[in-house]
CSV table of C-alpha atoms and ligand atoms in Angstrom, one decimal:
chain,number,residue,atom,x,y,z
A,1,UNK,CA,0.0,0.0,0.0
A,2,UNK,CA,1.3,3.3,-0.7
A,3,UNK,CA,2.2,5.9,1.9
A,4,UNK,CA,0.2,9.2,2.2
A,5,UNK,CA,2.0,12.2,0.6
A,6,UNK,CA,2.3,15.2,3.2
A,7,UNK,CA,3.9,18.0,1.6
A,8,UNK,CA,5.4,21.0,3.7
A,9,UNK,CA,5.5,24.5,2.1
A,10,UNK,CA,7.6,25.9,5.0
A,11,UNK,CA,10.8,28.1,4.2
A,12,UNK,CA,12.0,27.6,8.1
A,13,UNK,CA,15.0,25.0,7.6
A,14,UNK,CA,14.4,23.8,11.7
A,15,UNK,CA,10.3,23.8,11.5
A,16,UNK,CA,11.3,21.9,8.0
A,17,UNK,CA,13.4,19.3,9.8
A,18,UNK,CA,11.0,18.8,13.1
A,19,UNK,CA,8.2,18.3,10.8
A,20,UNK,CA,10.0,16.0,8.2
A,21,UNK,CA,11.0,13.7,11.3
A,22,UNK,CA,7.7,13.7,13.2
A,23,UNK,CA,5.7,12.9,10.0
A,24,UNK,CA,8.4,10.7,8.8
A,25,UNK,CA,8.1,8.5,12.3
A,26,UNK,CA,4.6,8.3,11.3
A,27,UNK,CA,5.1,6.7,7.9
A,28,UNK,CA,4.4,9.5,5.9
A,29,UNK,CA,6.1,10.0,2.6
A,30,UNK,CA,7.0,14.1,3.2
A,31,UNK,CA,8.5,16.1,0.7
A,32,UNK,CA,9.2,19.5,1.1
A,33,UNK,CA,9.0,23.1,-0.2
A,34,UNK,CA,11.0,26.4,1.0
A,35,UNK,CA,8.6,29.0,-0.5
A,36,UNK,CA,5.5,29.6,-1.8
A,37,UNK,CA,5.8,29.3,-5.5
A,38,UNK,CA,7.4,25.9,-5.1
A,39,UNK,CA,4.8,24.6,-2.9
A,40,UNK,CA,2.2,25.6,-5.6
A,41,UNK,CA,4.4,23.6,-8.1
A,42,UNK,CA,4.7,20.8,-5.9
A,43,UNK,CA,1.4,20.4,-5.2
A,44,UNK,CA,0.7,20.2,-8.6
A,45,UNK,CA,3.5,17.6,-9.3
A,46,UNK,CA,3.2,15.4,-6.8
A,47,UNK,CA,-0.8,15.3,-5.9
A,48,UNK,CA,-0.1,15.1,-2.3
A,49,UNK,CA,-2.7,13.3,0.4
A,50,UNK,CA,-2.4,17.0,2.5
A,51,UNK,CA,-0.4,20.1,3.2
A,52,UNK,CA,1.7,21.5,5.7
A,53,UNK,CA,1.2,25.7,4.6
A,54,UNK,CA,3.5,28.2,6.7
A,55,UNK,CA,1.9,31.3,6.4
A,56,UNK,CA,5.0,34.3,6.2
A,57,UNK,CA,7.5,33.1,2.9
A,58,UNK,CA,9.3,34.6,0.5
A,59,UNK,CA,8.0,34.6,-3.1
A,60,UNK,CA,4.5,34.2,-2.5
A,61,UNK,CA,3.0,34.0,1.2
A,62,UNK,CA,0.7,30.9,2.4
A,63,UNK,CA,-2.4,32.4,1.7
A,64,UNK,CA,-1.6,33.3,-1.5
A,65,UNK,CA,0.0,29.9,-2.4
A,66,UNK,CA,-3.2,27.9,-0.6
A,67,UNK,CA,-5.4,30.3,-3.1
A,68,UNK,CA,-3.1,29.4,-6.2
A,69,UNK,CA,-3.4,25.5,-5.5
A,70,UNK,CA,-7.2,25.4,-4.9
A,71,UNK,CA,-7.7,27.5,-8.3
A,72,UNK,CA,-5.6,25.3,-10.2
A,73,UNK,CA,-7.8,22.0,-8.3
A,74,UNK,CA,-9.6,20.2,-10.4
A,75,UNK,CA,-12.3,17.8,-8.8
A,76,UNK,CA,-10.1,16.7,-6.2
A,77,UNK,CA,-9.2,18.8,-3.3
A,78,UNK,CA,-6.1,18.2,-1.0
A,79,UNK,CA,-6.4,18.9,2.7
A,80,UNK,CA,-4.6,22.3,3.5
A,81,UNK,CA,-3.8,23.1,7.2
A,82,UNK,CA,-2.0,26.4,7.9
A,83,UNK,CA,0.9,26.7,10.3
A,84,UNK,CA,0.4,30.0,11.9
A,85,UNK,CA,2.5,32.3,14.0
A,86,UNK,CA,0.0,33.1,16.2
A,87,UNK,CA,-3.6,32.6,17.9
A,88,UNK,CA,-5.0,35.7,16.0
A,89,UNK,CA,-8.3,34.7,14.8
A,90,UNK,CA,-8.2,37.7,12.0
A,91,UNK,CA,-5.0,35.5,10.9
A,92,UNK,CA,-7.1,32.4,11.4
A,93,UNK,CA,-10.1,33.4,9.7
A,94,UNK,CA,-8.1,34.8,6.2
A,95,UNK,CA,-6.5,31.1,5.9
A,96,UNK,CA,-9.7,29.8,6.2
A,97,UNK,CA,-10.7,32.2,3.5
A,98,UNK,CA,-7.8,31.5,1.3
A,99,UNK,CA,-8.9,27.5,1.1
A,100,UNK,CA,-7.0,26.1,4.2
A,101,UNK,CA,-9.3,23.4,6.2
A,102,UNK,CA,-7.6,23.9,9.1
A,103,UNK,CA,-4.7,25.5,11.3
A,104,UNK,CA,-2.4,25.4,13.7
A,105,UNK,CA,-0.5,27.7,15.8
A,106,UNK,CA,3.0,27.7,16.2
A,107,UNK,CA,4.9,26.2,18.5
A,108,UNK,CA,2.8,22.9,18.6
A,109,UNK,CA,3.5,19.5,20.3
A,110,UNK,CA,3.9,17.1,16.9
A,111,UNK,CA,1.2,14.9,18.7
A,112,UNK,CA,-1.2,17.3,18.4
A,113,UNK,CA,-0.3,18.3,15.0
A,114,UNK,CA,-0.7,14.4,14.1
A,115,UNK,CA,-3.9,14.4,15.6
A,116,UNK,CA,-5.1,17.3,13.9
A,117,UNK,CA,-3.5,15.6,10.6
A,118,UNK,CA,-5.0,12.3,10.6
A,119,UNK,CA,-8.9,14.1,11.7
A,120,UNK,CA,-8.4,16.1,8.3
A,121,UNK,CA,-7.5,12.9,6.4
A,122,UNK,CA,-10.4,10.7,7.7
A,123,UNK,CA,-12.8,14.0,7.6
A,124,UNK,CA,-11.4,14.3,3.4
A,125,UNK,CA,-11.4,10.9,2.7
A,126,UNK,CA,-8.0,10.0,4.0
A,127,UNK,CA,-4.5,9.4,1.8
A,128,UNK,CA,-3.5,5.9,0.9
A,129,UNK,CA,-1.5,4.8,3.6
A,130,UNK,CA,-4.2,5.8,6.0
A,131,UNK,CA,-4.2,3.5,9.1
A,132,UNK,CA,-6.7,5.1,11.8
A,133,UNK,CA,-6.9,2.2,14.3
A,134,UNK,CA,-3.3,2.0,14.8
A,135,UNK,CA,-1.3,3.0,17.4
A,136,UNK,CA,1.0,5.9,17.1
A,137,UNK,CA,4.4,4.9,18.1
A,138,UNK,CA,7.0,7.6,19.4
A,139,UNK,CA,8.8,5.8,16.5
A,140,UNK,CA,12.7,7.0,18.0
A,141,UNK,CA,15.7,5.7,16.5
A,142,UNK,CA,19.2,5.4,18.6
A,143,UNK,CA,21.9,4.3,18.0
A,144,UNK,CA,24.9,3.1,20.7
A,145,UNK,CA,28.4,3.8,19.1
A,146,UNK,CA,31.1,2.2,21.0
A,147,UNK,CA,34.6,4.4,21.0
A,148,UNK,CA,35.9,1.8,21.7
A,149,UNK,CA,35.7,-2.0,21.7
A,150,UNK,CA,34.8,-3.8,24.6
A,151,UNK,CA,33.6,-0.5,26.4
A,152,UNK,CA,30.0,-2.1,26.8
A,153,UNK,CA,27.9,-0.8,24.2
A,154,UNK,CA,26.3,-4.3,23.5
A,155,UNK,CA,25.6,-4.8,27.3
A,156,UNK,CA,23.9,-1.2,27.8
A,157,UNK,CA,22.1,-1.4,24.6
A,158,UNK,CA,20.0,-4.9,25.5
A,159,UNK,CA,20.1,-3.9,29.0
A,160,UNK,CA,18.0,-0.3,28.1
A,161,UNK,CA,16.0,-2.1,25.7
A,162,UNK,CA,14.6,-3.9,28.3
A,163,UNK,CA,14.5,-1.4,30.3
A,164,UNK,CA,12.7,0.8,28.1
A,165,UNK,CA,10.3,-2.2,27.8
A,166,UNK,CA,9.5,-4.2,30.7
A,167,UNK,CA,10.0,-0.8,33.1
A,168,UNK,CA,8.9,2.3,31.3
A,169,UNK,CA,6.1,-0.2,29.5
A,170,UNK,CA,7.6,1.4,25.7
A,171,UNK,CA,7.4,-1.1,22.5
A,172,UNK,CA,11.0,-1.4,22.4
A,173,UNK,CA,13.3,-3.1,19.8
A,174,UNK,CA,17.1,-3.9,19.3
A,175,UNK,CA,18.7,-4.1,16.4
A,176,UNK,CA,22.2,-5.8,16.1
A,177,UNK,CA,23.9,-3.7,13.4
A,178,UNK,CA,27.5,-5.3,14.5
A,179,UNK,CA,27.5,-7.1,10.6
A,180,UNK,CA,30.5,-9.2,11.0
A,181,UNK,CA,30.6,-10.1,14.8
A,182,UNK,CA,27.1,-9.5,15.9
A,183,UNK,CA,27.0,-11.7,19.7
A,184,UNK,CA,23.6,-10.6,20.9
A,185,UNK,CA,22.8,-14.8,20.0
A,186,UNK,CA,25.7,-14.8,22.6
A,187,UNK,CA,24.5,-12.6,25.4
A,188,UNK,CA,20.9,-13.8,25.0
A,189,UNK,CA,21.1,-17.4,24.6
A,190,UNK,CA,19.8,-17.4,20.6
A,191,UNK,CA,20.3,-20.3,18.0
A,192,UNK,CA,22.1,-19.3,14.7
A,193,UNK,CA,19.4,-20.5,12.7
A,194,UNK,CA,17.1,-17.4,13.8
A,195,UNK,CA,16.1,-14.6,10.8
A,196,UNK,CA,18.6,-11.8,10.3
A,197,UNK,CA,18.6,-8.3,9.1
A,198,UNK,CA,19.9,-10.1,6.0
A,199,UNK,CA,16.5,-11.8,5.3
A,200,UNK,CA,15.3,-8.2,6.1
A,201,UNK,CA,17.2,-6.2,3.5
A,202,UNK,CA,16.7,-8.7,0.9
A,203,UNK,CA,13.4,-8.5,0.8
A,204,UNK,CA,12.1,-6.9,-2.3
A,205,UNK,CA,8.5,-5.7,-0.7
A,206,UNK,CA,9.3,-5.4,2.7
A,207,UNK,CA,6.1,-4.2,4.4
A,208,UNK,CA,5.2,-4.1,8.0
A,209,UNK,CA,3.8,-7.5,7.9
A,210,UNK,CA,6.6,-8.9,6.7
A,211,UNK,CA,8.9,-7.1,9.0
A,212,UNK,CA,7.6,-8.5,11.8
A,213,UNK,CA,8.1,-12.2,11.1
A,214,UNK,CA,11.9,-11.5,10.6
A,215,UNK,CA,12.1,-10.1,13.8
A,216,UNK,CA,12.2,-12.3,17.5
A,217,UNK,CA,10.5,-11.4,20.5
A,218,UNK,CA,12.7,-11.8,23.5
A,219,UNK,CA,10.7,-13.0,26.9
A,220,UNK,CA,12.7,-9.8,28.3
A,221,UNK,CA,9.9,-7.4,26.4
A,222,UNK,CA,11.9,-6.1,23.6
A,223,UNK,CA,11.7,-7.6,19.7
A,224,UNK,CA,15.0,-8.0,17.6
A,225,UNK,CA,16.4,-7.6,14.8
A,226,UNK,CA,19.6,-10.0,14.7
A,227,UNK,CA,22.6,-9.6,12.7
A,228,UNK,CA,23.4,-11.6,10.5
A,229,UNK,CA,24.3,-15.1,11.8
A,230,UNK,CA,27.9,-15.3,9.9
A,231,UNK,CA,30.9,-12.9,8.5
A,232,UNK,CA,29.6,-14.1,4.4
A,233,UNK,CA,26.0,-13.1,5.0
A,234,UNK,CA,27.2,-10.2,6.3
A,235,UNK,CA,28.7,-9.0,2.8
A,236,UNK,CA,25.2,-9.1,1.7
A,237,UNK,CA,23.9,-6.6,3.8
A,238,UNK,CA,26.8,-4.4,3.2
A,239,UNK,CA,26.6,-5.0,-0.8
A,240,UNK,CA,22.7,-4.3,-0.2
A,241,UNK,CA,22.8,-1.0,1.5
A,242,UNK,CA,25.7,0.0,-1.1
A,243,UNK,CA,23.9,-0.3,-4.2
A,244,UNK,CA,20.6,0.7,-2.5
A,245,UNK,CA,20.2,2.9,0.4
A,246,UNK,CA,16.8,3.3,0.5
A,247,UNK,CA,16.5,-0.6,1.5
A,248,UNK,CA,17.6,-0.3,5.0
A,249,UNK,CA,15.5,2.9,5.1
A,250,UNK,CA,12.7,1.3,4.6
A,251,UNK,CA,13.6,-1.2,7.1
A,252,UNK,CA,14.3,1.7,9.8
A,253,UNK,CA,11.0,3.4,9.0
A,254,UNK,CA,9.1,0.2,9.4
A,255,UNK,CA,10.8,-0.1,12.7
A,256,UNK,CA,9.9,3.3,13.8
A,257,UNK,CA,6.3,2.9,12.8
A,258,UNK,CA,6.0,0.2,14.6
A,259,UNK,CA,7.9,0.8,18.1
A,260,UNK,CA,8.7,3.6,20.7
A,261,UNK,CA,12.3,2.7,20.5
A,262,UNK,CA,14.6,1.4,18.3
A,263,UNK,CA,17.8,0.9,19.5
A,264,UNK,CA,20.8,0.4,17.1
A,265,UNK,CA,23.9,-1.8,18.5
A,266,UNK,CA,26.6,-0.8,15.8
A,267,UNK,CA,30.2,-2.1,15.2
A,268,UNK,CA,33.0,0.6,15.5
A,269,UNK,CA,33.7,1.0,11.4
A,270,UNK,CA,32.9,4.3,10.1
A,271,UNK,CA,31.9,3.0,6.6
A,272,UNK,CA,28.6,3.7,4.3
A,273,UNK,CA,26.4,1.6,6.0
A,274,UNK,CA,27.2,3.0,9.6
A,275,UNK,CA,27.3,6.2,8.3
A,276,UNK,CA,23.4,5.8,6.9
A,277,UNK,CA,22.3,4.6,10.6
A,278,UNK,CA,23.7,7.9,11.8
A,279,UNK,CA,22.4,10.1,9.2
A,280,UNK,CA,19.1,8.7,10.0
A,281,UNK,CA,18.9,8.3,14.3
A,282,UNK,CA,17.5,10.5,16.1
A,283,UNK,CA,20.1,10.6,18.3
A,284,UNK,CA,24.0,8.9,18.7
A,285,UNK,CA,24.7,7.6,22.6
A,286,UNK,CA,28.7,7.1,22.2
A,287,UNK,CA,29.3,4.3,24.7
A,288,UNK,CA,32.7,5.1,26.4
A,289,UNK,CA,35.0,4.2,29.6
A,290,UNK,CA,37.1,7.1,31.5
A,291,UNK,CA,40.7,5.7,29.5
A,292,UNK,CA,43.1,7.6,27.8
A,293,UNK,CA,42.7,5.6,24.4
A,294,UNK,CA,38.8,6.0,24.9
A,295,UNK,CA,39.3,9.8,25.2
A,296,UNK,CA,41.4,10.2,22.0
A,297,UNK,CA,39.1,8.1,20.3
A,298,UNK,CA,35.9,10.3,21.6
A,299,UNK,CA,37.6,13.0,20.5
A,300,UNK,CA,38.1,11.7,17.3
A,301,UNK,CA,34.2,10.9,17.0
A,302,UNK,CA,32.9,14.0,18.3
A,303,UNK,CA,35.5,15.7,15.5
A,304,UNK,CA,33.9,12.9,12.7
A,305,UNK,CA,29.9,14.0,13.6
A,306,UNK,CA,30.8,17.8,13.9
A,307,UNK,CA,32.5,17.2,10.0
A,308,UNK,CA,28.9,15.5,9.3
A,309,UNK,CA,27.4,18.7,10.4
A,310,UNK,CA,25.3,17.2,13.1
A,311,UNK,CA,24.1,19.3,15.8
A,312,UNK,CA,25.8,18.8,19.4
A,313,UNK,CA,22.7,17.3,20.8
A,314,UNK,CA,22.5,14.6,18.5
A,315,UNK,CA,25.9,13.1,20.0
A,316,UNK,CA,25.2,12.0,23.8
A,317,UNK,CA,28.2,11.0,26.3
A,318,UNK,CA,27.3,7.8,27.9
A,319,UNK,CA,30.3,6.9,30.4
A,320,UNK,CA,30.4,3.1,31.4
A,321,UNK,CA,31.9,2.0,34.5
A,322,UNK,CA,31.8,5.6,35.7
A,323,UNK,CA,32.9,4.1,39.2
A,324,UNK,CA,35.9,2.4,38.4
A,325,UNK,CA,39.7,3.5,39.8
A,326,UNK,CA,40.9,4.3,36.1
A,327,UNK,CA,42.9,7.7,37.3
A,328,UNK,CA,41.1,9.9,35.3
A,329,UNK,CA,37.5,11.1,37.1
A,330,UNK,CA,34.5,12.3,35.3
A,331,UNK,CA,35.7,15.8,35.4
A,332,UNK,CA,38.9,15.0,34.5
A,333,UNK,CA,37.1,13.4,31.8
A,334,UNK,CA,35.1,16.4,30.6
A,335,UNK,CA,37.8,18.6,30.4
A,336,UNK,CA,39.6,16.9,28.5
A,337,UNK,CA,37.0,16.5,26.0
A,338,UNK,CA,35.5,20.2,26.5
A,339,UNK,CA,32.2,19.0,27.1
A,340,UNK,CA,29.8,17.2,29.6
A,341,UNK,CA,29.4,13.5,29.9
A,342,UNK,CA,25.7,13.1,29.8
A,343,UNK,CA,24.9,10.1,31.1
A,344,UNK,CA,26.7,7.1,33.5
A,345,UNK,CA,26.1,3.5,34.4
A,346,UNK,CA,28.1,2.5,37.1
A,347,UNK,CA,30.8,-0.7,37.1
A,348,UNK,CA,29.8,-3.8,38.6
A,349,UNK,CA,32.1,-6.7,36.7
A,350,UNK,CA,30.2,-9.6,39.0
A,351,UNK,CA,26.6,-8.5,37.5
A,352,UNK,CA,27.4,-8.1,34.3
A,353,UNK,CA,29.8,-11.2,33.5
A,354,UNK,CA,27.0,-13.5,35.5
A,355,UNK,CA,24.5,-12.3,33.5
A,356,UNK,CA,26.9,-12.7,30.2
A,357,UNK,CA,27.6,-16.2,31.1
A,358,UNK,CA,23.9,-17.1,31.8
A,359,UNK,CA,23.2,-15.6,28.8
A,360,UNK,CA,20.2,-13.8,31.1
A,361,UNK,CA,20.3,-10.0,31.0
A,362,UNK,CA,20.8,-8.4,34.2
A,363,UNK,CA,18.3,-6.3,33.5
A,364,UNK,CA,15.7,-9.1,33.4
A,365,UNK,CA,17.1,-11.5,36.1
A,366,UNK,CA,18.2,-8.5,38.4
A,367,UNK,CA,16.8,-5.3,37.4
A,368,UNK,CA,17.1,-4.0,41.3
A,369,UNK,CA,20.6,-4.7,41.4
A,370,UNK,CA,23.4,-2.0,41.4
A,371,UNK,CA,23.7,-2.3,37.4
A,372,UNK,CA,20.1,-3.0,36.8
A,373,UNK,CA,19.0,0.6,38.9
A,374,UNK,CA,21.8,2.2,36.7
A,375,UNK,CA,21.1,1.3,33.4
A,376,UNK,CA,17.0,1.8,34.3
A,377,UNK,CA,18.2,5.9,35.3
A,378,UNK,CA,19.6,5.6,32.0
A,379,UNK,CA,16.9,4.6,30.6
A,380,UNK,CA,13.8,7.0,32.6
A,381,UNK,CA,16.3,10.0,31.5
A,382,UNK,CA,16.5,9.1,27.5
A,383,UNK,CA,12.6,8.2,27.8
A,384,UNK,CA,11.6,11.8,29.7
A,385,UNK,CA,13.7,13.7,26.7
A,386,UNK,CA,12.4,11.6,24.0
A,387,UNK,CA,9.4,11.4,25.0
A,388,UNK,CA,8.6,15.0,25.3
A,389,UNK,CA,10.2,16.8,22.5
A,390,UNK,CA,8.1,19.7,21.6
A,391,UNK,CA,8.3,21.6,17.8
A,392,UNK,CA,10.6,24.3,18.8
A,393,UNK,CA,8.8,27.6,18.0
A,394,UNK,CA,9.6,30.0,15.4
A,395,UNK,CA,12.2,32.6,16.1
B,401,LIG,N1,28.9,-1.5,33.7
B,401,LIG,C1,29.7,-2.6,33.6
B,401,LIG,N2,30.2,-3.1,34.7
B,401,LIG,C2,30.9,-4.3,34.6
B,401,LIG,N3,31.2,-4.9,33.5
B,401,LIG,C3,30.7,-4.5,32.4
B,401,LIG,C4,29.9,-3.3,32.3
B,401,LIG,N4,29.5,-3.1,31.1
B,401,LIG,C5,30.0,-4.0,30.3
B,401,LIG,N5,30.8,-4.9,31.1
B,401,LIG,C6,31.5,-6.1,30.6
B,401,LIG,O1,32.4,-5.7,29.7
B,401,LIG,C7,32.6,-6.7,28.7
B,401,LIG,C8,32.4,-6.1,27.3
B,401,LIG,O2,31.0,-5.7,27.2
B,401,LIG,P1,30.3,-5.6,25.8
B,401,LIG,O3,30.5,-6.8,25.0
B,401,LIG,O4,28.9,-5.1,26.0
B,401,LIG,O5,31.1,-4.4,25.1
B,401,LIG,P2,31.1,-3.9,23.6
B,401,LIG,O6,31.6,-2.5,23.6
B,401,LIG,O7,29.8,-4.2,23.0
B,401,LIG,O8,32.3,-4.8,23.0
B,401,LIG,P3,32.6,-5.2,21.4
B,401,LIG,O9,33.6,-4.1,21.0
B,401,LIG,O10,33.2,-6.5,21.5
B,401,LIG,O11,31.3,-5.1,20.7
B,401,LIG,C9,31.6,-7.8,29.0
B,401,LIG,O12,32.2,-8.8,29.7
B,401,LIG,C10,30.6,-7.1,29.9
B,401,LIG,O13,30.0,-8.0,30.8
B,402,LIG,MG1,29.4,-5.2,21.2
């Protein structure tokens, strides 16, 4: 089934980017236009399922553009809510005026804006893709970077997947993007002969449906996505997302329609595939220990995502074994790198390798231990900032 087509005539690049990620998480195709005349152009190339109209642009303004679009409608007409800058109802009532079916003032929380989306698709008829009984998902993507091997990023990312799922009650999977030596099989007592993210990306017409039988529910509470179960298989993927990105896009979107959280266990490569999960996660936790060689090598990451233009907040400190005698505290630590560790799980080496070698996560077999309360802060604190991002308002 084909997705329905929001287009946003909106000539802010941050309201832009908010809005292409909320409706993305929602599985709408978006495509975007930076000014009025475009928008009208758009419209007309692409037949959207609705519009996103700022009102204030350069060329031509919203009202103007919303007027153009419905003169040039023939028999069908596409759902037009205005973004406007404030609750003026003189504003209000010329958009209405001008064609628009709705509005909505800036800054807005993007679950209200879905709401007020999906009422004007299933009051018009409704796009495609439409869906109404389904759940919306927070639909987050994260991805845990080690910056280092053996720093811990495997054991925090299953432990906060079950903690996102079996504490904070969010639909929770965990992907195990570590291609050539994935070992969540390892630390969660799998067989090998379980469905891969190979089978995913393979897939021609991966849909939901499909989707979900690839992926394996763990008694814990979270799904997963495994890697692939040998180093050959694992060229496939790579070879896959080479010669066509958009197939393990379409496997991320899929994941973020259909869970709170997906969380991303990757392998410390910096090569195309990696660089994709990054481009596209909402947010980067670089798993770390308080070392000298982990420091350089933050450094060195921090350097890397500030070349790939990403914004500061997108990169999140996560300092493992913040308790342990390694010389160098967590200010020590901070100043060295110029910036604040954001988050710590504390070292406990008798929780975690008991839980390793029973191939039981501490988090399900002792989530009130030290460990299990640590990585559970962890993961209330990414939950209460994830959870509640807002639309940032218009300067
Ligand atoms: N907070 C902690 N306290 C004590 N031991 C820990 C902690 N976190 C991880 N460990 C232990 O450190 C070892 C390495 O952990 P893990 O495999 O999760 O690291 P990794 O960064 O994913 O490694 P790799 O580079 O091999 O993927 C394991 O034995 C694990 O039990
Ligand atoms: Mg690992």
């Amino acid at each position: 089934m084909a997705a329905t087509k929001v287009l946003v005539v909106d000539d802010d690049l941050n309201i832009q980017r908010v809005l292409v990620f909320t409706l993305k998480q929602e599985g709408y195709e978006v495509h975007v236009a930076s000014d009025g005349q475009a928008g009208v152009e758009m419209a007309s190339s692409i037949q959207p399922d609705l519009i996103l109209m700022d009102v204030a642009m350069p060329k031509i303004d919203g009202y103007a553009a919303t007027q153009q679009i419905r003169a040039a409608e023939d028999g069908r007409r596409v759902p037009i809510i205005m973004l406007t800058a404030e609750a003026d109802v003189e504003q209000r009532v010329k958009g209405l005026r001008a064609g628009a079916d709705d509005d909505i003032v800036k800054p807005f929380h993007p679950l209200e804006l879905i709401a007020r989306i999906k009422a004007l698709l299933a009051r018009s008829g409704g796009g495609p893709g439409r869906k109404t009984q389904e759940k919306v998902t927070l639909g987050r993507l994260a991805c845990f970077y080690g910056a280092k091997g053996g720093v811990g990023t495997t054991t925090i990312a299953i432990n906060t997947a079950i903690a996102l799922a079996s504490r904070l009650g969010r639909k929770t999977s965990l992907v195990d993007a570590n291609l050539q030596f994935g070992d969540m099989r390892v630390f969660l007592d799998l067989s090998l002969d379980s469905s891969s993210i190979v089978n995913a990306i393979s897939e021609p017409d991966l849909d939901g449906e499909l989707l979900k039988r690839l992926i394996i529910s763990h008694h814990a509470g979270m799904d997963l996505l495994l890697a692939p179960p040998n180093p050959e298989t694992a060229d496939i993927v790579a070879e896959r997302q080479k010669n066509d990105p958009a197939s393990l896009s379409n496997i991320l979107s899929l994941m973020r329609k259909a869970y709170d959280y997906t969380l991303v266990d990757m392998a410390k490569t910096i090569d195309d595939f990696n660089l994709q999960l990054f481009d596209e996660s909402d947010v980067i936790f670089v798993v770390m220990t308080a070392d000298l060689s982990c420091l350089k090598n933050v450094r060195l990451v921090l350097e890397t995502m500030d070349s790939l233009g990403y914004e500061r907040n997108k990169i999140q400190l996560v300092l493992n074994r913040s308790n342990a005698y390694t010389g160098i505290n967590v200010d020590n630590a901070e100043s060295a790198l110029g910036r604040k560790i954001d988050y710590q799980v504390i070292n406990e080496y008798r929780g975690a390798i008991s839980a390793l070698n029973s191939g039981e996560p501490f988090m399900a077999s002792r989530p009130d231990g030290p460990l299990g309360q640590s990585v559970s802060k962890f993961a209330r604190e990414m939950d209460t900032i994830f959870a509640e991002e807002a639309v940032p308002a218009r300067a």
